[in-house]
Amino acid sequence: MSQDSQPAYRRILLKLSGEALMGQQSYGVDPDVLAQVAEEVSELSRMGVEVGIVIGGGNIFRGAGLAQGGMDRVTGDHMGMLATVINSLALQDAIERAGRFSRVMSAIRINQVCEDYIRRRAVRHLEKGRIVVFAAGTGNPFFTTDSAASLRAIEINADIMIKATKVDGVYDADPMTRKDARRYERLTFDEALEQRLGVMDTTALVMCRDNGLPLRVMNMFSKGDLHRLVMGEPVGTLVEGSRNE
């Protein structure tokens, strides 16, 4: 690989929603979507990029939704954590079928199916070229997987966090329902918070802002965009810094 074609980032944290794994299905995991995601992140790994991934569990269970239905919130969140473990194991399998080594590390103890999350061990896996999938969120109820992604990205000293969604960036309105919705090329964390743009939850955004971790929001299903982003092209919406900087 020539100097000009070197990746712009050495280590990334990719945040995937559980719903994204459903594809066109109404529940569970679409094998074709899983294979596409696995191939794209495996390509980055082959280029020498160290890849960490956090996946949500909304395609199986969402703790907050279960709580709205009357279930105890802590119980619902624990079920949601287990849903992320299921998704993580599925992605690990797909990555290894794509030819790369992968490790699932869980924030809750579930040793018979995956490793416990230990920060130094996770970093070592990344340094060895293994794709690390962080499961079970933060291991605590009341925290979203967005917050878990921010936390893990900061802990592993990622250069950037990438939130992969079904749209190609951050808009001032829902682009699925508003044809006149405007996409932002760049935002500060303060702007995203004040305008309540739904980029990520408040805790996640504040963690990124306070720790100087840039965030890019992109469409995971636009083929090749993840590669172009990692190579330094302005894909999606960049969220960074604060208004005072």
JSON list of C-alpha atoms in Angstrom, two decimals:
[
{"chain": "A", "resi": 1, "resn": "MET", "atom": "CA", "xyz": [0.00, 0.00, 0.00]},
{"chain": "A", "resi": 2, "resn": "SER", "atom": "CA", "xyz": [1.41, 3.35, -1.02]},
{"chain": "A", "resi": 3, "resn": "GLN", "atom": "CA", "xyz": [1.83, 6.23, 1.41]},
{"chain": "A", "resi": 4, "resn": "ASP", "atom": "CA", "xyz": [-0.98, 8.13, -0.33]},
{"chain": "A", "resi": 5, "resn": "SER", "atom": "CA", "xyz": [-3.39, 5.26, 0.23]},
{"chain": "A", "resi": 6, "resn": "GLN", "atom": "CA", "xyz": [-2.75, 4.85, 3.94]},
{"chain": "A", "resi": 7, "resn": "PRO", "atom": "CA", "xyz": [-5.86, 4.89, 6.15]},
{"chain": "A", "resi": 8, "resn": "ALA", "atom": "CA", "xyz": [-6.58, 8.17, 7.94]},
{"chain": "A", "resi": 9, "resn": "TYR", "atom": "CA", "xyz": [-7.32, 6.33, 11.19]},
{"chain": "A", "resi": 10, "resn": "ARG", "atom": "CA", "xyz": [-5.26, 3.72, 13.03]},
{"chain": "A", "resi": 11, "resn": "ARG", "atom": "CA", "xyz": [-8.01, 2.52, 15.37]},
{"chain": "A", "resi": 12, "resn": "ILE", "atom": "CA", "xyz": [-11.78, 2.98, 15.07]},
{"chain": "A", "resi": 13, "resn": "LEU", "atom": "CA", "xyz": [-14.89, 2.13, 17.08]},
{"chain": "A", "resi": 14, "resn": "LEU", "atom": "CA", "xyz": [-17.90, 1.27, 14.91]},
{"chain": "A", "resi": 15, "resn": "LYS", "atom": "CA", "xyz": [-21.35, 1.55, 16.50]},
{"chain": "A", "resi": 16, "resn": "LEU", "atom": "CA", "xyz": [-24.05, -0.54, 14.83]},
{"chain": "A", "resi": 17, "resn": "SER", "atom": "CA", "xyz": [-27.71, -0.55, 15.78]},
{"chain": "A", "resi": 18, "resn": "GLY", "atom": "CA", "xyz": [-29.39, -3.89, 16.28]},
{"chain": "A", "resi": 19, "resn": "GLU", "atom": "CA", "xyz": [-32.17, -2.78, 13.95]},
{"chain": "A", "resi": 20, "resn": "ALA", "atom": "CA", "xyz": [-29.64, -2.36, 11.15]},
{"chain": "A", "resi": 21, "resn": "LEU", "atom": "CA", "xyz": [-28.94, -6.10, 11.26]},
{"chain": "A", "resi": 22, "resn": "MET", "atom": "CA", "xyz": [-32.60, -6.90, 10.50]},
{"chain": "A", "resi": 23, "resn": "GLY", "atom": "CA", "xyz": [-32.31, -5.72, 6.91]},
{"chain": "A", "resi": 24, "resn": "GLN", "atom": "CA", "xyz": [-35.79, -6.04, 5.41]},
{"chain": "A", "resi": 25, "resn": "GLN", "atom": "CA", "xyz": [-36.91, -8.49, 8.08]},
{"chain": "A", "resi": 26, "resn": "SER", "atom": "CA", "xyz": [-39.15, -7.57, 11.00]},
{"chain": "A", "resi": 27, "resn": "TYR", "atom": "CA", "xyz": [-37.09, -9.39, 13.63]},
{"chain": "A", "resi": 28, "resn": "GLY", "atom": "CA", "xyz": [-33.73, -11.04, 14.18]},
{"chain": "A", "resi": 29, "resn": "VAL", "atom": "CA", "xyz": [-30.69, -10.98, 11.91]},
{"chain": "A", "resi": 30, "resn": "ASP", "atom": "CA", "xyz": [-30.60, -10.92, 8.12]},
{"chain": "A", "resi": 31, "resn": "PRO", "atom": "CA", "xyz": [-27.69, -13.20, 7.04]},
{"chain": "A", "resi": 32, "resn": "ASP", "atom": "CA", "xyz": [-27.02, -11.07, 3.94]},
{"chain": "A", "resi": 33, "resn": "VAL", "atom": "CA", "xyz": [-26.71, -7.87, 5.99]},
{"chain": "A", "resi": 34, "resn": "LEU", "atom": "CA", "xyz": [-24.50, -9.67, 8.50]},
{"chain": "A", "resi": 35, "resn": "ALA", "atom": "CA", "xyz": [-22.22, -10.89, 5.72]},
{"chain": "A", "resi": 36, "resn": "GLN", "atom": "CA", "xyz": [-21.97, -7.40, 4.19]},
{"chain": "A", "resi": 37, "resn": "VAL", "atom": "CA", "xyz": [-21.05, -5.80, 7.51]},
{"chain": "A", "resi": 38, "resn": "ALA", "atom": "CA", "xyz": [-18.51, -8.55, 8.24]},
{"chain": "A", "resi": 39, "resn": "GLU", "atom": "CA", "xyz": [-16.85, -8.18, 4.84]},
{"chain": "A", "resi": 40, "resn": "GLU", "atom": "CA", "xyz": [-16.59, -4.40, 5.11]},
{"chain": "A", "resi": 41, "resn": "VAL", "atom": "CA", "xyz": [-14.98, -4.45, 8.56]},
{"chain": "A", "resi": 42, "resn": "SER", "atom": "CA", "xyz": [-12.75, -7.37, 7.53]},
{"chain": "A", "resi": 43, "resn": "GLU", "atom": "CA", "xyz": [-11.49, -5.31, 4.59]},
{"chain": "A", "resi": 44, "resn": "LEU", "atom": "CA", "xyz": [-10.50, -2.54, 7.00]},
{"chain": "A", "resi": 45, "resn": "SER", "atom": "CA", "xyz": [-8.70, -5.08, 9.19]},
{"chain": "A", "resi": 46, "resn": "ARG", "atom": "CA", "xyz": [-6.76, -6.37, 6.18]},
{"chain": "A", "resi": 47, "resn": "MET", "atom": "CA", "xyz": [-5.62, -2.78, 5.57]},
{"chain": "A", "resi": 48, "resn": "GLY", "atom": "CA", "xyz": [-4.16, -2.65, 9.08]},
{"chain": "A", "resi": 49, "resn": "VAL", "atom": "CA", "xyz": [-6.96, -0.66, 10.73]},
{"chain": "A", "resi": 50, "resn": "GLU", "atom": "CA", "xyz": [-7.72, -1.82, 14.28]},
{"chain": "A", "resi": 51, "resn": "VAL", "atom": "CA", "xyz": [-11.50, -2.27, 14.55]},
{"chain": "A", "resi": 52, "resn": "GLY", "atom": "CA", "xyz": [-13.69, -2.33, 17.65]},
{"chain": "A", "resi": 53, "resn": "ILE", "atom": "CA", "xyz": [-17.46, -2.74, 17.31]},
{"chain": "A", "resi": 54, "resn": "VAL", "atom": "CA", "xyz": [-20.42, -2.14, 19.59]},
{"chain": "A", "resi": 55, "resn": "ILE", "atom": "CA", "xyz": [-23.83, -3.51, 18.53]},
{"chain": "A", "resi": 56, "resn": "GLY", "atom": "CA", "xyz": [-27.25, -2.71, 19.92]},
{"chain": "A", "resi": 57, "resn": "GLY", "atom": "CA", "xyz": [-29.91, -5.32, 20.59]},
{"chain": "A", "resi": 58, "resn": "GLY", "atom": "CA", "xyz": [-33.07, -3.60, 19.36]},
{"chain": "A", "resi": 59, "resn": "ASN", "atom": "CA", "xyz": [-33.68, -6.25, 16.69]},
{"chain": "A", "resi": 60, "resn": "ILE", "atom": "CA", "xyz": [-34.35, -8.73, 19.52]},
{"chain": "A", "resi": 61, "resn": "PHE", "atom": "CA", "xyz": [-35.14, -6.84, 22.74]},
{"chain": "A", "resi": 62, "resn": "ARG", "atom": "CA", "xyz": [-34.97, -3.20, 23.78]},
{"chain": "A", "resi": 63, "resn": "GLY", "atom": "CA", "xyz": [-34.93, -2.65, 27.53]},
{"chain": "A", "resi": 64, "resn": "ALA", "atom": "CA", "xyz": [-36.65, 0.75, 27.46]},
{"chain": "A", "resi": 65, "resn": "GLY", "atom": "CA", "xyz": [-39.43, -0.60, 25.26]},
{"chain": "A", "resi": 66, "resn": "LEU", "atom": "CA", "xyz": [-40.02, -3.55, 27.56]},
{"chain": "A", "resi": 67, "resn": "ALA", "atom": "CA", "xyz": [-40.16, -1.17, 30.52]},
{"chain": "A", "resi": 68, "resn": "GLN", "atom": "CA", "xyz": [-42.85, 0.89, 28.77]},
{"chain": "A", "resi": 69, "resn": "GLY", "atom": "CA", "xyz": [-44.88, -2.31, 28.56]},
{"chain": "A", "resi": 70, "resn": "GLY", "atom": "CA", "xyz": [-44.78, -2.67, 32.33]},
{"chain": "A", "resi": 71, "resn": "MET", "atom": "CA", "xyz": [-41.65, -4.76, 32.86]},
{"chain": "A", "resi": 72, "resn": "ASP", "atom": "CA", "xyz": [-39.17, -3.75, 35.54]},
{"chain": "A", "resi": 73, "resn": "ARG", "atom": "CA", "xyz": [-36.63, -1.48, 33.82]},
{"chain": "A", "resi": 74, "resn": "VAL", "atom": "CA", "xyz": [-33.57, -3.25, 35.25]},
{"chain": "A", "resi": 75, "resn": "THR", "atom": "CA", "xyz": [-34.88, -6.64, 34.11]},
{"chain": "A", "resi": 76, "resn": "GLY", "atom": "CA", "xyz": [-35.64, -5.25, 30.66]},
{"chain": "A", "resi": 77, "resn": "ASP", "atom": "CA", "xyz": [-32.18, -3.75, 30.34]},
{"chain": "A", "resi": 78, "resn": "HIS", "atom": "CA", "xyz": [-30.57, -7.03, 31.36]},
{"chain": "A", "resi": 79, "resn": "MET", "atom": "CA", "xyz": [-32.56, -8.76, 28.62]},
{"chain": "A", "resi": 80, "resn": "GLY", "atom": "CA", "xyz": [-31.38, -6.10, 26.18]},
{"chain": "A", "resi": 81, "resn": "MET", "atom": "CA", "xyz": [-27.77, -6.76, 27.20]},
{"chain": "A", "resi": 82, "resn": "LEU", "atom": "CA", "xyz": [-28.20, -10.44, 26.43]},
{"chain": "A", "resi": 83, "resn": "ALA", "atom": "CA", "xyz": [-29.66, -9.50, 23.04]},
{"chain": "A", "resi": 84, "resn": "THR", "atom": "CA", "xyz": [-26.45, -7.61, 22.23]},
{"chain": "A", "resi": 85, "resn": "VAL", "atom": "CA", "xyz": [-24.46, -10.74, 23.12]},
{"chain": "A", "resi": 86, "resn": "ILE", "atom": "CA", "xyz": [-26.52, -12.74, 20.60]},
{"chain": "A", "resi": 87, "resn": "ASN", "atom": "CA", "xyz": [-25.85, -10.13, 17.89]},
{"chain": "A", "resi": 88, "resn": "SER", "atom": "CA", "xyz": [-22.15, -9.98, 18.79]},
{"chain": "A", "resi": 89, "resn": "LEU", "atom": "CA", "xyz": [-21.73, -13.74, 18.51]},
{"chain": "A", "resi": 90, "resn": "ALA", "atom": "CA", "xyz": [-23.49, -13.69, 15.14]},
{"chain": "A", "resi": 91, "resn": "LEU", "atom": "CA", "xyz": [-21.16, -10.95, 13.89]},
{"chain": "A", "resi": 92, "resn": "GLN", "atom": "CA", "xyz": [-18.08, -12.74, 15.24]},
{"chain": "A", "resi": 93, "resn": "ASP", "atom": "CA", "xyz": [-19.06, -15.84, 13.28]},
{"chain": "A", "resi": 94, "resn": "ALA", "atom": "CA", "xyz": [-19.59, -13.81, 10.10]},
{"chain": "A", "resi": 95, "resn": "ILE", "atom": "CA", "xyz": [-16.23, -12.05, 10.50]},
{"chain": "A", "resi": 96, "resn": "GLU", "atom": "CA", "xyz": [-14.40, -15.33, 10.94]},
{"chain": "A", "resi": 97, "resn": "ARG", "atom": "CA", "xyz": [-16.16, -16.75, 7.87]},
{"chain": "A", "resi": 98, "resn": "ALA", "atom": "CA", "xyz": [-14.86, -13.65, 6.05]},
{"chain": "A", "resi": 99, "resn": "GLY", "atom": "CA", "xyz": [-11.32, -14.69, 6.98]},
{"chain": "A", "resi": 100, "resn": "ARG", "atom": "CA", "xyz": [-10.42, -12.50, 9.97]},
{"chain": "A", "resi": 101, "resn": "PHE", "atom": "CA", "xyz": [-9.96, -13.30, 13.65]},
{"chain": "A", "resi": 102, "resn": "SER", "atom": "CA", "xyz": [-12.51, -11.84, 16.06]},
{"chain": "A", "resi": 103, "resn": "ARG", "atom": "CA", "xyz": [-13.18, -11.77, 19.78]},
{"chain": "A", "resi": 104, "resn": "VAL", "atom": "CA", "xyz": [-16.42, -11.01, 21.64]},
{"chain": "A", "resi": 105, "resn": "MET", "atom": "CA", "xyz": [-15.85, -9.33, 25.00]},
{"chain": "A", "resi": 106, "resn": "SER", "atom": "CA", "xyz": [-18.84, -8.97, 27.32]},
{"chain": "A", "resi": 107, "resn": "ALA", "atom": "CA", "xyz": [-19.41, -6.41, 30.05]},
{"chain": "A", "resi": 108, "resn": "ILE", "atom": "CA", "xyz": [-21.34, -9.07, 31.98]},
{"chain": "A", "resi": 109, "resn": "ARG", "atom": "CA", "xyz": [-19.83, -12.41, 32.88]},
{"chain": "A", "resi": 110, "resn": "ILE", "atom": "CA", "xyz": [-20.88, -15.11, 30.42]},
{"chain": "A", "resi": 111, "resn": "ASN", "atom": "CA", "xyz": [-17.64, -17.06, 30.14]},
{"chain": "A", "resi": 112, "resn": "GLN", "atom": "CA", "xyz": [-18.93, -20.12, 28.33]},
{"chain": "A", "resi": 113, "resn": "VAL", "atom": "CA", "xyz": [-19.68, -18.15, 25.18]},
{"chain": "A", "resi": 114, "resn": "CYS", "atom": "CA", "xyz": [-17.29, -15.17, 25.21]},
{"chain": "A", "resi": 115, "resn": "GLU", "atom": "CA", "xyz": [-14.57, -13.36, 27.13]},
{"chain": "A", "resi": 116, "resn": "ASP", "atom": "CA", "xyz": [-15.02, -10.86, 29.94]},
{"chain": "A", "resi": 117, "resn": "TYR", "atom": "CA", "xyz": [-14.27, -7.29, 28.95]},
{"chain": "A", "resi": 118, "resn": "ILE", "atom": "CA", "xyz": [-10.85, -6.31, 30.26]},
{"chain": "A", "resi": 119, "resn": "ARG", "atom": "CA", "xyz": [-9.51, -3.10, 28.78]},
{"chain": "A", "resi": 120, "resn": "ARG", "atom": "CA", "xyz": [-5.85, -4.10, 28.45]},
{"chain": "A", "resi": 121, "resn": "ARG", "atom": "CA", "xyz": [-6.77, -7.45, 26.93]},
{"chain": "A", "resi": 122, "resn": "ALA", "atom": "CA", "xyz": [-9.07, -5.72, 24.45]},
{"chain": "A", "resi": 123, "resn": "VAL", "atom": "CA", "xyz": [-6.27, -3.39, 23.38]},
{"chain": "A", "resi": 124, "resn": "ARG", "atom": "CA", "xyz": [-3.94, -6.34, 22.97]},
{"chain": "A", "resi": 125, "resn": "HIS", "atom": "CA", "xyz": [-6.46, -8.12, 20.74]},
{"chain": "A", "resi": 126, "resn": "LEU", "atom": "CA", "xyz": [-6.68, -4.99, 18.59]},
{"chain": "A", "resi": 127, "resn": "GLU", "atom": "CA", "xyz": [-2.90, -4.72, 18.37]},
{"chain": "A", "resi": 128, "resn": "LYS", "atom": "CA", "xyz": [-2.78, -8.32, 17.15]},
{"chain": "A", "resi": 129, "resn": "GLY", "atom": "CA", "xyz": [-5.19, -7.50, 14.33]},
{"chain": "A", "resi": 130, "resn": "ARG", "atom": "CA", "xyz": [-8.27, -9.12, 15.84]},
{"chain": "A", "resi": 131, "resn": "ILE", "atom": "CA", "xyz": [-11.64, -7.43, 15.40]},
{"chain": "A", "resi": 132, "resn": "VAL", "atom": "CA", "xyz": [-13.11, -6.94, 18.87]},
{"chain": "A", "resi": 133, "resn": "VAL", "atom": "CA", "xyz": [-16.89, -6.92, 19.35]},
{"chain": "A", "resi": 134, "resn": "PHE", "atom": "CA", "xyz": [-17.90, -5.35, 22.66]},
{"chain": "A", "resi": 135, "resn": "ALA", "atom": "CA", "xyz": [-21.11, -6.93, 23.98]},
{"chain": "A", "resi": 136, "resn": "ALA", "atom": "CA", "xyz": [-23.61, -6.26, 26.80]},
{"chain": "A", "resi": 137, "resn": "GLY", "atom": "CA", "xyz": [-23.35, -2.48, 26.67]},
{"chain": "A", "resi": 138, "resn": "THR", "atom": "CA", "xyz": [-21.71, -1.00, 29.75]},
{"chain": "A", "resi": 139, "resn": "GLY", "atom": "CA", "xyz": [-22.94, -3.90, 31.87]},
{"chain": "A", "resi": 140, "resn": "ASN", "atom": "CA", "xyz": [-25.26, -1.53, 33.74]},
{"chain": "A", "resi": 141, "resn": "PRO", "atom": "CA", "xyz": [-28.98, -0.82, 33.35]},
{"chain": "A", "resi": 142, "resn": "PHE", "atom": "CA", "xyz": [-30.20, 2.64, 32.29]},
{"chain": "A", "resi": 143, "resn": "PHE", "atom": "CA", "xyz": [-27.24, 3.13, 29.91]},
{"chain": "A", "resi": 144, "resn": "THR", "atom": "CA", "xyz": [-27.70, 2.78, 26.16]},
{"chain": "A", "resi": 145, "resn": "THR", "atom": "CA", "xyz": [-25.36, 1.05, 23.74]},
{"chain": "A", "resi": 146, "resn": "ASP", "atom": "CA", "xyz": [-24.58, 4.54, 22.37]},
{"chain": "A", "resi": 147, "resn": "SER", "atom": "CA", "xyz": [-23.10, 5.35, 25.78]},
{"chain": "A", "resi": 148, "resn": "ALA", "atom": "CA", "xyz": [-21.31, 1.99, 25.76]},
{"chain": "A", "resi": 149, "resn": "ALA", "atom": "CA", "xyz": [-19.81, 2.79, 22.35]},
{"chain": "A", "resi": 150, "resn": "SER", "atom": "CA", "xyz": [-18.53, 6.17, 23.56]},
{"chain": "A", "resi": 151, "resn": "LEU", "atom": "CA", "xyz": [-17.09, 4.60, 26.69]},
{"chain": "A", "resi": 152, "resn": "ARG", "atom": "CA", "xyz": [-15.32, 1.77, 24.84]},
{"chain": "A", "resi": 153, "resn": "ALA", "atom": "CA", "xyz": [-14.00, 4.14, 22.17]},
{"chain": "A", "resi": 154, "resn": "ILE", "atom": "CA", "xyz": [-12.46, 6.36, 24.84]},
{"chain": "A", "resi": 155, "resn": "GLU", "atom": "CA", "xyz": [-11.09, 3.40, 26.81]},
{"chain": "A", "resi": 156, "resn": "ILE", "atom": "CA", "xyz": [-9.32, 1.87, 23.80]},
{"chain": "A", "resi": 157, "resn": "ASN", "atom": "CA", "xyz": [-8.07, 5.29, 22.59]},
{"chain": "A", "resi": 158, "resn": "ALA", "atom": "CA", "xyz": [-9.89, 5.07, 19.28]},
{"chain": "A", "resi": 159, "resn": "ASP", "atom": "CA", "xyz": [-9.10, 7.83, 16.78]},
{"chain": "A", "resi": 160, "resn": "ILE", "atom": "CA", "xyz": [-12.77, 8.19, 15.84]},
{"chain": "A", "resi": 161, "resn": "MET", "atom": "CA", "xyz": [-16.17, 6.73, 16.59]},
{"chain": "A", "resi": 162, "resn": "ILE", "atom": "CA", "xyz": [-18.36, 5.88, 13.61]},
{"chain": "A", "resi": 163, "resn": "LYS", "atom": "CA", "xyz": [-22.09, 5.54, 14.07]},
{"chain": "A", "resi": 164, "resn": "ALA", "atom": "CA", "xyz": [-23.50, 3.46, 11.23]},
{"chain": "A", "resi": 165, "resn": "THR", "atom": "CA", "xyz": [-27.20, 4.07, 10.61]},
{"chain": "A", "resi": 166, "resn": "LYS", "atom": "CA", "xyz": [-29.75, 3.75, 7.82]},
{"chain": "A", "resi": 167, "resn": "VAL", "atom": "CA", "xyz": [-29.28, 7.37, 6.70]},
{"chain": "A", "resi": 168, "resn": "ASP", "atom": "CA", "xyz": [-26.23, 9.14, 5.30]},
{"chain": "A", "resi": 169, "resn": "GLY", "atom": "CA", "xyz": [-25.65, 11.61, 8.11]},
{"chain": "A", "resi": 170, "resn": "VAL", "atom": "CA", "xyz": [-27.37, 13.94, 10.54]},
{"chain": "A", "resi": 171, "resn": "TYR", "atom": "CA", "xyz": [-30.42, 15.89, 9.33]},
{"chain": "A", "resi": 172, "resn": "ASP", "atom": "CA", "xyz": [-32.44, 18.75, 10.77]},
{"chain": "A", "resi": 173, "resn": "ALA", "atom": "CA", "xyz": [-35.59, 16.62, 10.34]},
{"chain": "A", "resi": 174, "resn": "ASP", "atom": "CA", "xyz": [-36.42, 13.00, 9.58]},
{"chain": "A", "resi": 175, "resn": "PRO", "atom": "CA", "xyz": [-35.31, 12.47, 5.95]},
{"chain": "A", "resi": 176, "resn": "MET", "atom": "CA", "xyz": [-37.63, 9.46, 5.68]},
{"chain": "A", "resi": 177, "resn": "THR", "atom": "CA", "xyz": [-40.70, 11.66, 6.15]},
{"chain": "A", "resi": 178, "resn": "ARG", "atom": "CA", "xyz": [-39.47, 15.13, 5.14]},
{"chain": "A", "resi": 179, "resn": "LYS", "atom": "CA", "xyz": [-38.16, 15.59, 1.62]},
{"chain": "A", "resi": 180, "resn": "ASP", "atom": "CA", "xyz": [-36.88, 19.05, 2.51]},
{"chain": "A", "resi": 181, "resn": "ALA", "atom": "CA", "xyz": [-34.75, 17.78, 5.40]},
{"chain": "A", "resi": 182, "resn": "ARG", "atom": "CA", "xyz": [-31.24, 19.29, 5.30]},
{"chain": "A", "resi": 183, "resn": "ARG", "atom": "CA", "xyz": [-28.15, 17.21, 5.94]},
{"chain": "A", "resi": 184, "resn": "TYR", "atom": "CA", "xyz": [-25.31, 18.68, 7.98]},
{"chain": "A", "resi": 185, "resn": "GLU", "atom": "CA", "xyz": [-21.75, 18.25, 6.76]},
{"chain": "A", "resi": 186, "resn": "ARG", "atom": "CA", "xyz": [-20.28, 19.22, 10.13]},
{"chain": "A", "resi": 187, "resn": "LEU", "atom": "CA", "xyz": [-21.57, 19.98, 13.63]},
{"chain": "A", "resi": 188, "resn": "THR", "atom": "CA", "xyz": [-20.16, 20.67, 17.06]},
{"chain": "A", "resi": 189, "resn": "PHE", "atom": "CA", "xyz": [-21.27, 18.50, 19.95]},
{"chain": "A", "resi": 190, "resn": "ASP", "atom": "CA", "xyz": [-22.82, 21.57, 21.57]},
{"chain": "A", "resi": 191, "resn": "GLU", "atom": "CA", "xyz": [-24.95, 22.20, 18.46]},
{"chain": "A", "resi": 192, "resn": "ALA", "atom": "CA", "xyz": [-26.06, 18.58, 18.32]},
{"chain": "A", "resi": 193, "resn": "LEU", "atom": "CA", "xyz": [-27.04, 18.72, 22.00]},
{"chain": "A", "resi": 194, "resn": "GLU", "atom": "CA", "xyz": [-28.81, 22.06, 21.89]},
{"chain": "A", "resi": 195, "resn": "GLN", "atom": "CA", "xyz": [-30.74, 21.30, 18.71]},
{"chain": "A", "resi": 196, "resn": "ARG", "atom": "CA", "xyz": [-31.62, 17.79, 19.92]},
{"chain": "A", "resi": 197, "resn": "LEU", "atom": "CA", "xyz": [-30.78, 16.31, 16.55]},
{"chain": "A", "resi": 198, "resn": "GLY", "atom": "CA", "xyz": [-30.93, 12.71, 17.73]},
{"chain": "A", "resi": 199, "resn": "VAL", "atom": "CA", "xyz": [-27.34, 11.94, 16.78]},
{"chain": "A", "resi": 200, "resn": "MET", "atom": "CA", "xyz": [-26.81, 9.81, 19.91]},
{"chain": "A", "resi": 201, "resn": "ASP", "atom": "CA", "xyz": [-28.12, 10.01, 23.45]},
{"chain": "A", "resi": 202, "resn": "THR", "atom": "CA", "xyz": [-26.99, 12.94, 25.60]},
{"chain": "A", "resi": 203, "resn": "THR", "atom": "CA", "xyz": [-24.64, 10.91, 27.79]},
{"chain": "A", "resi": 204, "resn": "ALA", "atom": "CA", "xyz": [-22.81, 9.53, 24.76]},
{"chain": "A", "resi": 205, "resn": "LEU", "atom": "CA", "xyz": [-22.42, 12.95, 23.13]},
{"chain": "A", "resi": 206, "resn": "VAL", "atom": "CA", "xyz": [-21.15, 14.59, 26.32]},
{"chain": "A", "resi": 207, "resn": "MET", "atom": "CA", "xyz": [-18.58, 11.80, 26.80]},
{"chain": "A", "resi": 208, "resn": "CYS", "atom": "CA", "xyz": [-17.31, 12.28, 23.26]},
{"chain": "A", "resi": 209, "resn": "ARG", "atom": "CA", "xyz": [-17.19, 16.06, 23.64]},
{"chain": "A", "resi": 210, "resn": "ASP", "atom": "CA", "xyz": [-15.43, 16.04, 27.00]},
{"chain": "A", "resi": 211, "resn": "ASN", "atom": "CA", "xyz": [-12.82, 13.53, 25.82]},
{"chain": "A", "resi": 212, "resn": "GLY", "atom": "CA", "xyz": [-12.14, 15.04, 22.41]},
{"chain": "A", "resi": 213, "resn": "LEU", "atom": "CA", "xyz": [-13.42, 12.02, 20.48]},
{"chain": "A", "resi": 214, "resn": "PRO", "atom": "CA", "xyz": [-14.71, 12.91, 16.99]},
{"chain": "A", "resi": 215, "resn": "LEU", "atom": "CA", "xyz": [-17.84, 11.19, 15.71]},
{"chain": "A", "resi": 216, "resn": "ARG", "atom": "CA", "xyz": [-18.96, 10.47, 12.16]},
{"chain": "A", "resi": 217, "resn": "VAL", "atom": "CA", "xyz": [-22.50, 9.45, 11.31]},
{"chain": "A", "resi": 218, "resn": "MET", "atom": "CA", "xyz": [-22.87, 7.50, 8.05]},
{"chain": "A", "resi": 219, "resn": "ASN", "atom": "CA", "xyz": [-25.04, 5.04, 6.15]},
{"chain": "A", "resi": 220, "resn": "MET", "atom": "CA", "xyz": [-23.70, 1.53, 6.71]},
{"chain": "A", "resi": 221, "resn": "PHE", "atom": "CA", "xyz": [-25.60, 0.20, 3.71]},
{"chain": "A", "resi": 222, "resn": "SER", "atom": "CA", "xyz": [-24.08, 2.51, 1.14]},
{"chain": "A", "resi": 223, "resn": "LYS", "atom": "CA", "xyz": [-21.47, 0.10, -0.13]},
{"chain": "A", "resi": 224, "resn": "GLY", "atom": "CA", "xyz": [-17.92, 1.38, 0.05]},
{"chain": "A", "resi": 225, "resn": "ASP", "atom": "CA", "xyz": [-18.70, 4.38, 2.25]},
{"chain": "A", "resi": 226, "resn": "LEU", "atom": "CA", "xyz": [-17.07, 2.87, 5.34]},
{"chain": "A", "resi": 227, "resn": "HIS", "atom": "CA", "xyz": [-13.85, 2.28, 3.39]},
{"chain": "A", "resi": 228, "resn": "ARG", "atom": "CA", "xyz": [-13.91, 5.81, 1.97]},
{"chain": "A", "resi": 229, "resn": "LEU", "atom": "CA", "xyz": [-14.52, 7.29, 5.42]},
{"chain": "A", "resi": 230, "resn": "VAL", "atom": "CA", "xyz": [-11.57, 5.43, 6.93]},
{"chain": "A", "resi": 231, "resn": "MET", "atom": "CA", "xyz": [-9.39, 6.60, 4.06]},
{"chain": "A", "resi": 232, "resn": "GLY", "atom": "CA", "xyz": [-10.19, 10.18, 5.05]},
{"chain": "A", "resi": 233, "resn": "GLU", "atom": "CA", "xyz": [-13.00, 11.16, 2.67]},
{"chain": "A", "resi": 234, "resn": "PRO", "atom": "CA", "xyz": [-15.76, 13.40, 4.10]},
{"chain": "A", "resi": 235, "resn": "VAL", "atom": "CA", "xyz": [-18.48, 10.75, 4.26]},
{"chain": "A", "resi": 236, "resn": "GLY", "atom": "CA", "xyz": [-21.64, 11.47, 6.28]},
{"chain": "A", "resi": 237, "resn": "THR", "atom": "CA", "xyz": [-21.68, 14.08, 9.05]},
{"chain": "A", "resi": 238, "resn": "LEU", "atom": "CA", "xyz": [-18.72, 14.93, 11.26]},
{"chain": "A", "resi": 239, "resn": "VAL", "atom": "CA", "xyz": [-19.48, 15.92, 14.86]},
{"chain": "A", "resi": 240, "resn": "GLU", "atom": "CA", "xyz": [-16.51, 17.25, 16.83]},
{"chain": "A", "resi": 241, "resn": "GLY", "atom": "CA", "xyz": [-15.27, 19.88, 19.26]},
{"chain": "A", "resi": 242, "resn": "SER", "atom": "CA", "xyz": [-17.35, 22.50, 20.99]},
{"chain": "A", "resi": 243, "resn": "ARG", "atom": "CA", "xyz": [-18.33, 26.05, 20.15]},
{"chain": "A", "resi": 244, "resn": "ASN", "atom": "CA", "xyz": [-15.64, 27.53, 22.40]},
{"chain": "A", "resi": 245, "resn": "GLU", "atom": "CA", "xyz": [-12.74, 25.77, 20.67]}
]
